[in-house]
CSV table of C-alpha atoms in Angstrom, one decimal:
chain,number,residue,atom,x,y,z
A,22,MET,CA,95.3,21.9,38.3
A,23,GLN,CA,96.1,24.0,35.2
A,24,ALA,CA,94.7,21.2,33.0
A,25,ILE,CA,91.5,21.1,35.0
A,26,LEU,CA,91.0,24.9,34.8
A,27,THR,CA,91.7,24.8,31.0
A,28,SER,CA,89.1,22.0,30.6
A,29,LEU,CA,86.5,24.0,32.6
A,30,ASP,CA,87.2,27.1,30.6
A,31,ARG,CA,86.6,25.2,27.3
A,32,ARG,CA,83.4,23.8,28.6
A,33,TRP,CA,82.2,27.3,29.6
A,34,ARG,CA,83.0,28.7,26.2
A,35,ARG,CA,81.3,25.8,24.3
A,36,SER,CA,78.1,25.9,26.5
A,37,ASP,CA,75.0,27.4,25.1
A,38,ALA,CA,73.1,27.2,28.4
A,39,ALA,CA,71.1,30.3,29.2
A,40,LEU,CA,68.5,31.4,31.8
A,41,ALA,CA,64.8,31.1,31.1
A,42,PRO,CA,64.1,34.2,29.1
A,43,SER,CA,61.5,35.9,31.3
A,44,HIS,CA,60.4,33.4,34.0
A,45,TRP,CA,63.3,34.1,36.4
A,46,LYS,CA,62.5,37.9,36.2
A,47,ILE,CA,58.9,37.3,37.2
A,48,CYS,CA,59.9,35.0,40.0
A,49,LEU,CA,62.5,37.5,41.3
A,50,PHE,CA,59.9,40.3,41.2
A,51,LEU,CA,57.4,38.2,43.1
A,52,THR,CA,60.0,37.1,45.7
A,53,ALA,CA,61.0,40.7,46.5
A,54,ASN,CA,57.3,41.8,46.9
A,55,ILE,CA,56.5,38.8,49.1
A,56,VAL,CA,59.4,39.6,51.4
A,57,LEU,CA,58.3,43.3,51.6
A,58,LEU,CA,54.6,42.4,52.2
A,59,SER,CA,55.4,39.9,54.9
A,60,ALA,CA,57.5,42.6,56.6
A,61,LEU,CA,54.7,45.1,56.5
A,62,LEU,CA,51.8,42.8,57.3
A,63,PHE,CA,53.2,40.1,59.6
A,64,ASP,CA,56.3,41.2,61.4
A,65,TRP,CA,54.6,43.6,63.8
A,66,PRO,CA,51.8,41.3,65.0
A,67,VAL,CA,54.2,38.4,65.3
A,68,GLY,CA,56.8,40.4,67.2
A,69,ALA,CA,54.1,41.7,69.6
A,70,THR,CA,52.7,38.2,70.4
A,71,ILE,CA,55.8,36.0,70.1
A,72,LYS,CA,56.3,35.8,73.9
A,73,ASN,CA,52.7,34.5,74.3
A,74,LEU,CA,53.2,31.6,71.8
A,75,SER,CA,51.8,28.3,73.2
A,76,PRO,CA,54.3,26.1,74.9
A,77,PRO,CA,53.6,23.0,72.6
A,78,LEU,CA,54.2,25.1,69.5
A,79,HIS,CA,57.4,26.5,71.0
A,80,PHE,CA,58.6,23.0,71.8
A,81,PHE,CA,57.8,21.8,68.3
A,82,GLY,CA,59.9,24.6,66.8
A,83,LYS,CA,62.7,24.0,69.3
A,84,MET,CA,62.8,20.3,68.4
A,85,LEU,CA,63.2,21.0,64.6
A,86,THR,CA,64.9,24.3,64.3
A,87,ASN,CA,68.5,22.9,64.6
A,88,PHE,CA,67.9,21.1,61.3
A,89,GLY,CA,68.9,24.4,59.7
A,90,ASP,CA,72.4,24.2,61.1
A,91,SER,CA,74.7,23.9,58.1
A,92,GLU,CA,77.4,21.8,59.8
A,93,TRP,CA,75.8,18.4,59.3
A,94,ILE,CA,74.9,19.3,55.6
A,95,ILE,CA,78.5,20.4,54.9
A,96,ILE,CA,79.9,17.2,56.4
A,97,ILE,CA,77.6,14.9,54.4
A,98,SER,CA,78.2,16.9,51.2
A,99,ALA,CA,81.9,16.8,51.7
A,100,PHE,CA,81.7,13.0,52.3
A,101,LEU,CA,79.7,12.5,49.1
A,102,PHE,CA,82.2,14.6,47.2
A,103,PHE,CA,85.4,12.9,48.3
A,104,GLU,CA,83.9,9.4,48.3
A,105,GLY,CA,82.5,9.9,44.8
A,106,TRP,CA,85.8,11.3,43.6
A,107,ALA,CA,87.7,8.4,45.0
A,108,GLY,CA,85.3,5.9,43.5
A,109,SER,CA,85.6,7.6,40.1
A,110,ARG,CA,89.4,7.0,40.2
A,111,LEU,CA,89.5,3.6,41.9
A,112,LEU,CA,86.6,1.6,40.6
A,113,HIS,CA,87.2,-0.7,37.6
A,114,SER,CA,83.8,-0.8,36.0
A,115,GLN,CA,83.0,2.2,33.7
A,116,ARG,CA,79.4,2.2,34.8
A,117,CYS,CA,80.4,2.3,38.5
A,118,ARG,CA,82.9,5.1,37.8
A,119,CYS,CA,80.2,7.1,36.1
A,120,LYS,CA,77.9,6.7,39.1
A,121,ALA,CA,80.6,7.6,41.5
A,122,LEU,CA,81.4,10.7,39.5
A,123,ARG,CA,77.7,11.7,39.6
A,124,ILE,CA,77.8,11.3,43.4
A,125,CYS,CA,80.9,13.4,43.5
A,126,GLN,CA,79.2,16.2,41.5
A,127,ILE,CA,76.1,16.1,43.7
A,128,GLY,CA,78.2,16.4,46.8
A,129,GLY,CA,80.1,19.3,45.2
A,130,TYR,CA,76.9,21.0,44.2
A,131,LEU,CA,75.3,20.8,47.7
A,132,LEU,CA,78.6,21.8,49.3
A,133,THR,CA,79.0,24.9,47.0
A,134,THR,CA,75.4,26.0,47.4
A,135,VAL,CA,75.1,25.6,51.2
A,136,VAL,CA,78.6,27.1,52.1
A,137,LEU,CA,78.5,30.1,49.7
A,138,SER,CA,74.9,31.0,50.4
A,139,GLY,CA,75.5,30.7,54.1
A,140,LEU,CA,78.5,33.0,53.9
A,141,LEU,CA,76.5,35.5,51.9
A,142,ALA,CA,73.7,35.4,54.4
A,143,ASN,CA,76.1,36.1,57.3
A,144,LEU,CA,77.6,39.1,55.5
A,145,LEU,CA,74.2,40.5,54.7
A,146,LYS,CA,72.8,40.1,58.2
A,147,ARG,CA,75.9,41.8,59.7
A,148,ALA,CA,75.7,44.7,57.3
A,149,ILE,CA,71.9,45.1,57.7
A,150,GLY,CA,71.9,44.8,61.5
A,151,ARG,CA,68.2,44.2,62.0
A,152,ALA,CA,67.2,43.7,65.7
A,153,ARG,CA,65.8,40.3,66.5
A,154,PRO,CA,62.3,39.8,68.0
A,155,THR,CA,63.9,39.7,71.5
A,156,HIS,CA,64.4,43.5,71.1
A,157,PHE,CA,60.9,44.1,69.9
A,158,ALA,CA,59.9,46.2,72.9
A,159,ASP,CA,62.8,48.6,72.4
A,160,TRP,CA,63.4,48.6,68.7
A,161,GLY,CA,60.2,47.2,67.1
A,162,PRO,CA,60.3,45.2,63.9
A,163,PHE,CA,62.1,47.9,61.9
A,164,GLY,CA,65.0,48.6,64.2
A,165,PHE,CA,68.4,48.5,62.5
A,166,SER,CA,72.0,48.9,63.8
A,167,PRO,CA,74.3,48.0,60.8
A,168,PHE,CA,77.6,46.3,61.7
A,169,ASN,CA,76.6,46.2,65.4
A,170,GLY,CA,78.7,43.1,65.9
A,171,ARG,CA,76.1,41.4,68.2
A,172,ALA,CA,74.1,38.3,67.2
A,173,SER,CA,71.0,40.0,68.5
A,174,PHE,CA,71.2,42.5,65.7
A,175,GLU,CA,71.7,39.9,62.9
A,176,SER,CA,68.1,39.0,62.1
A,177,PHE,CA,67.7,39.6,58.4
A,178,PRO,CA,68.0,37.4,56.5
A,179,SER,CA,67.7,34.2,58.6
A,180,GLY,CA,70.9,32.1,58.2
A,181,HIS,CA,69.0,28.9,59.1
A,182,ALA,CA,66.3,29.6,56.6
A,183,THR,CA,69.0,30.3,54.0
A,184,THR,CA,70.6,26.9,54.6
A,185,ILE,CA,67.2,25.2,54.4
A,186,GLY,CA,66.2,27.0,51.2
A,187,ALA,CA,69.6,26.2,49.6
A,188,LEU,CA,69.4,22.5,50.5
A,189,PHE,CA,65.8,21.8,49.6
A,190,VAL,CA,65.8,23.8,46.4
A,191,ALA,CA,69.0,22.0,45.4
A,192,LEU,CA,67.3,18.7,46.1
A,193,ALA,CA,64.3,19.8,44.1
A,194,PHE,CA,66.5,20.5,41.1
A,195,LEU,CA,68.3,17.1,41.6
A,196,PHE,CA,65.1,15.1,42.2
A,197,PRO,CA,62.3,17.1,40.6
A,198,ARG,CA,59.7,14.3,41.1
A,199,TYR,CA,59.7,15.1,44.9
A,200,ARG,CA,59.9,18.9,44.6
A,201,TYR,CA,56.5,19.5,46.3
A,202,ILE,CA,57.6,17.4,49.3
A,203,PHE,CA,60.9,19.3,49.5
A,204,ALA,CA,59.0,22.6,49.3
A,205,ALA,CA,56.7,21.6,52.2
A,206,CYS,CA,59.7,20.5,54.3
A,207,ALA,CA,61.5,23.8,53.6
A,208,LEU,CA,58.5,25.9,54.7
A,209,TRP,CA,57.9,23.9,57.9
A,210,LEU,CA,61.5,23.8,59.0
A,211,ALA,CA,62.1,27.5,58.2
A,212,ILE,CA,59.1,28.7,60.1
A,213,THR,CA,60.4,27.1,63.2
A,214,ARG,CA,62.8,30.1,63.4
A,215,VAL,CA,59.7,32.2,64.1
A,216,MET,CA,58.3,29.7,66.6
A,217,VAL,CA,61.4,29.9,68.7
A,218,GLY,CA,61.4,33.7,68.6
A,219,ALA,CA,64.7,34.0,66.7
A,220,HIS,CA,63.3,35.7,63.6
A,221,TYR,CA,60.5,37.7,62.1
A,222,PRO,CA,58.5,36.1,59.2
A,223,SER,CA,60.2,38.4,56.6
A,224,ASP,CA,63.6,37.2,57.9
A,225,VAL,CA,62.6,33.6,57.2
A,226,ILE,CA,61.1,34.3,53.8
A,227,ALA,CA,64.1,36.3,52.7
A,228,GLY,CA,66.4,33.5,53.9
A,229,LEU,CA,64.5,30.9,52.0
A,230,ALA,CA,64.5,33.0,48.9
A,231,LEU,CA,68.2,33.8,49.2
A,232,GLY,CA,69.1,30.1,49.6
A,233,GLY,CA,66.7,29.0,46.8
A,234,TRP,CA,68.0,31.6,44.3
A,235,PHE,CA,71.6,30.7,45.1
A,236,SER,CA,70.8,27.0,44.4
A,237,PHE,CA,69.2,28.0,41.1
A,238,MET,CA,72.1,30.2,40.0
A,239,THR,CA,74.7,27.6,41.0
A,240,ALA,CA,72.8,25.0,39.0
A,241,ILE,CA,73.0,27.3,36.0
A,242,VAL,CA,76.8,27.7,36.5
A,243,TYR,CA,77.2,23.9,36.8
A,244,SER,CA,75.2,23.5,33.5
A,245,ARG,CA,77.5,25.9,31.8
A,246,TYR,CA,80.4,23.7,32.7
A,247,GLY,CA,78.6,20.6,31.6
A,248,LEU,CA,78.5,19.3,35.2
A,249,LEU,CA,75.4,17.5,36.6
A,250,PHE,CA,72.8,19.7,34.9
A,251,ARG,CA,71.7,20.7,31.4
A,252,ILE,CA,69.3,23.5,30.5
A,253,ASN,CA,66.0,22.1,29.2
A,254,ALA,CA,63.8,23.6,26.5
A,255,ALA,CA,62.1,26.0,28.9
A,256,GLY,CA,65.5,27.3,30.1
A,257,TRP,CA,65.6,25.6,33.5
A,258,PRO,CA,68.4,23.4,34.9
A,259,THR,CA,67.5,19.7,34.7
A,260,PRO,CA,69.6,16.7,35.9
A,261,LYS,CA,71.5,15.2,33.0
A,262,TRP,CA,70.2,11.8,33.8
A,263,GLN,CA,66.6,13.0,33.6
A,264,LEU,CA,67.1,14.3,30.1
A,265,PHE,CA,68.9,11.0,29.2
A,266,LYS,CA,66.0,9.0,30.4
A,267,GLY,CA,63.6,11.1,28.5
A,268,SER,CA,65.4,10.7,25.2
A,269,LYS,CA,65.7,6.9,25.8
A,270,SER,CA,61.9,6.6,26.4
A,271,GLY,CA,61.2,8.7,23.4
A,272,GLN,CA,63.3,6.4,21.2
A,273,ALA,CA,61.6,3.4,22.7
A,274,ASN,CA,58.1,4.8,21.9
A,275,THR,CA,59.1,5.5,18.3
């Protein structure tokens, strides 16, 4: 264990990875304003009409909303991590061991992102204590009871949306070719929390943003340790195998 920690510390000290100089600040500023605007413009009308939502739309949301439960993601991520780790130790081919190690790191990245972002979301929602839409008649969309201890006062941010944001942003970093598909999936799945009356729109947007930003920061940390990601010329985390393919194709063209 001491040898592993020492190796990681050396990797961190050698790394020159850094955040994109200004892009992340702009994105963070826009994220905060989108959450605020959604709270001011959409939470009140949604809360007032949520009970009159059409049954087919409610059924659609009920059918998909459990996708945001973190348990199945944690189980699959842990399986990838331990299977990849075992393969990296037991396989004889160097190429197979490298692929197994990559799977191990992917599982570790997803596990770290989903678990830690979920814990942070749970701490925040308990501390903030926002009343859920079920209490709209009594509390309105801006009713707060910090550290209330009841699930009905744990609306902001949405834990399901946080898990969904963390998962799909992580997948978008790992497989950037499909990032638009992942973004669409994240939006549709997260909005089901509004369809079932569990959250206001701003809860969902805040959860997606929290999970997404956590995936981004975790990718930066991994890149500092030389694991799974490297920072590209624009300052964003990119899978190491993507950069390797790019360099190989460039050499072939020359």
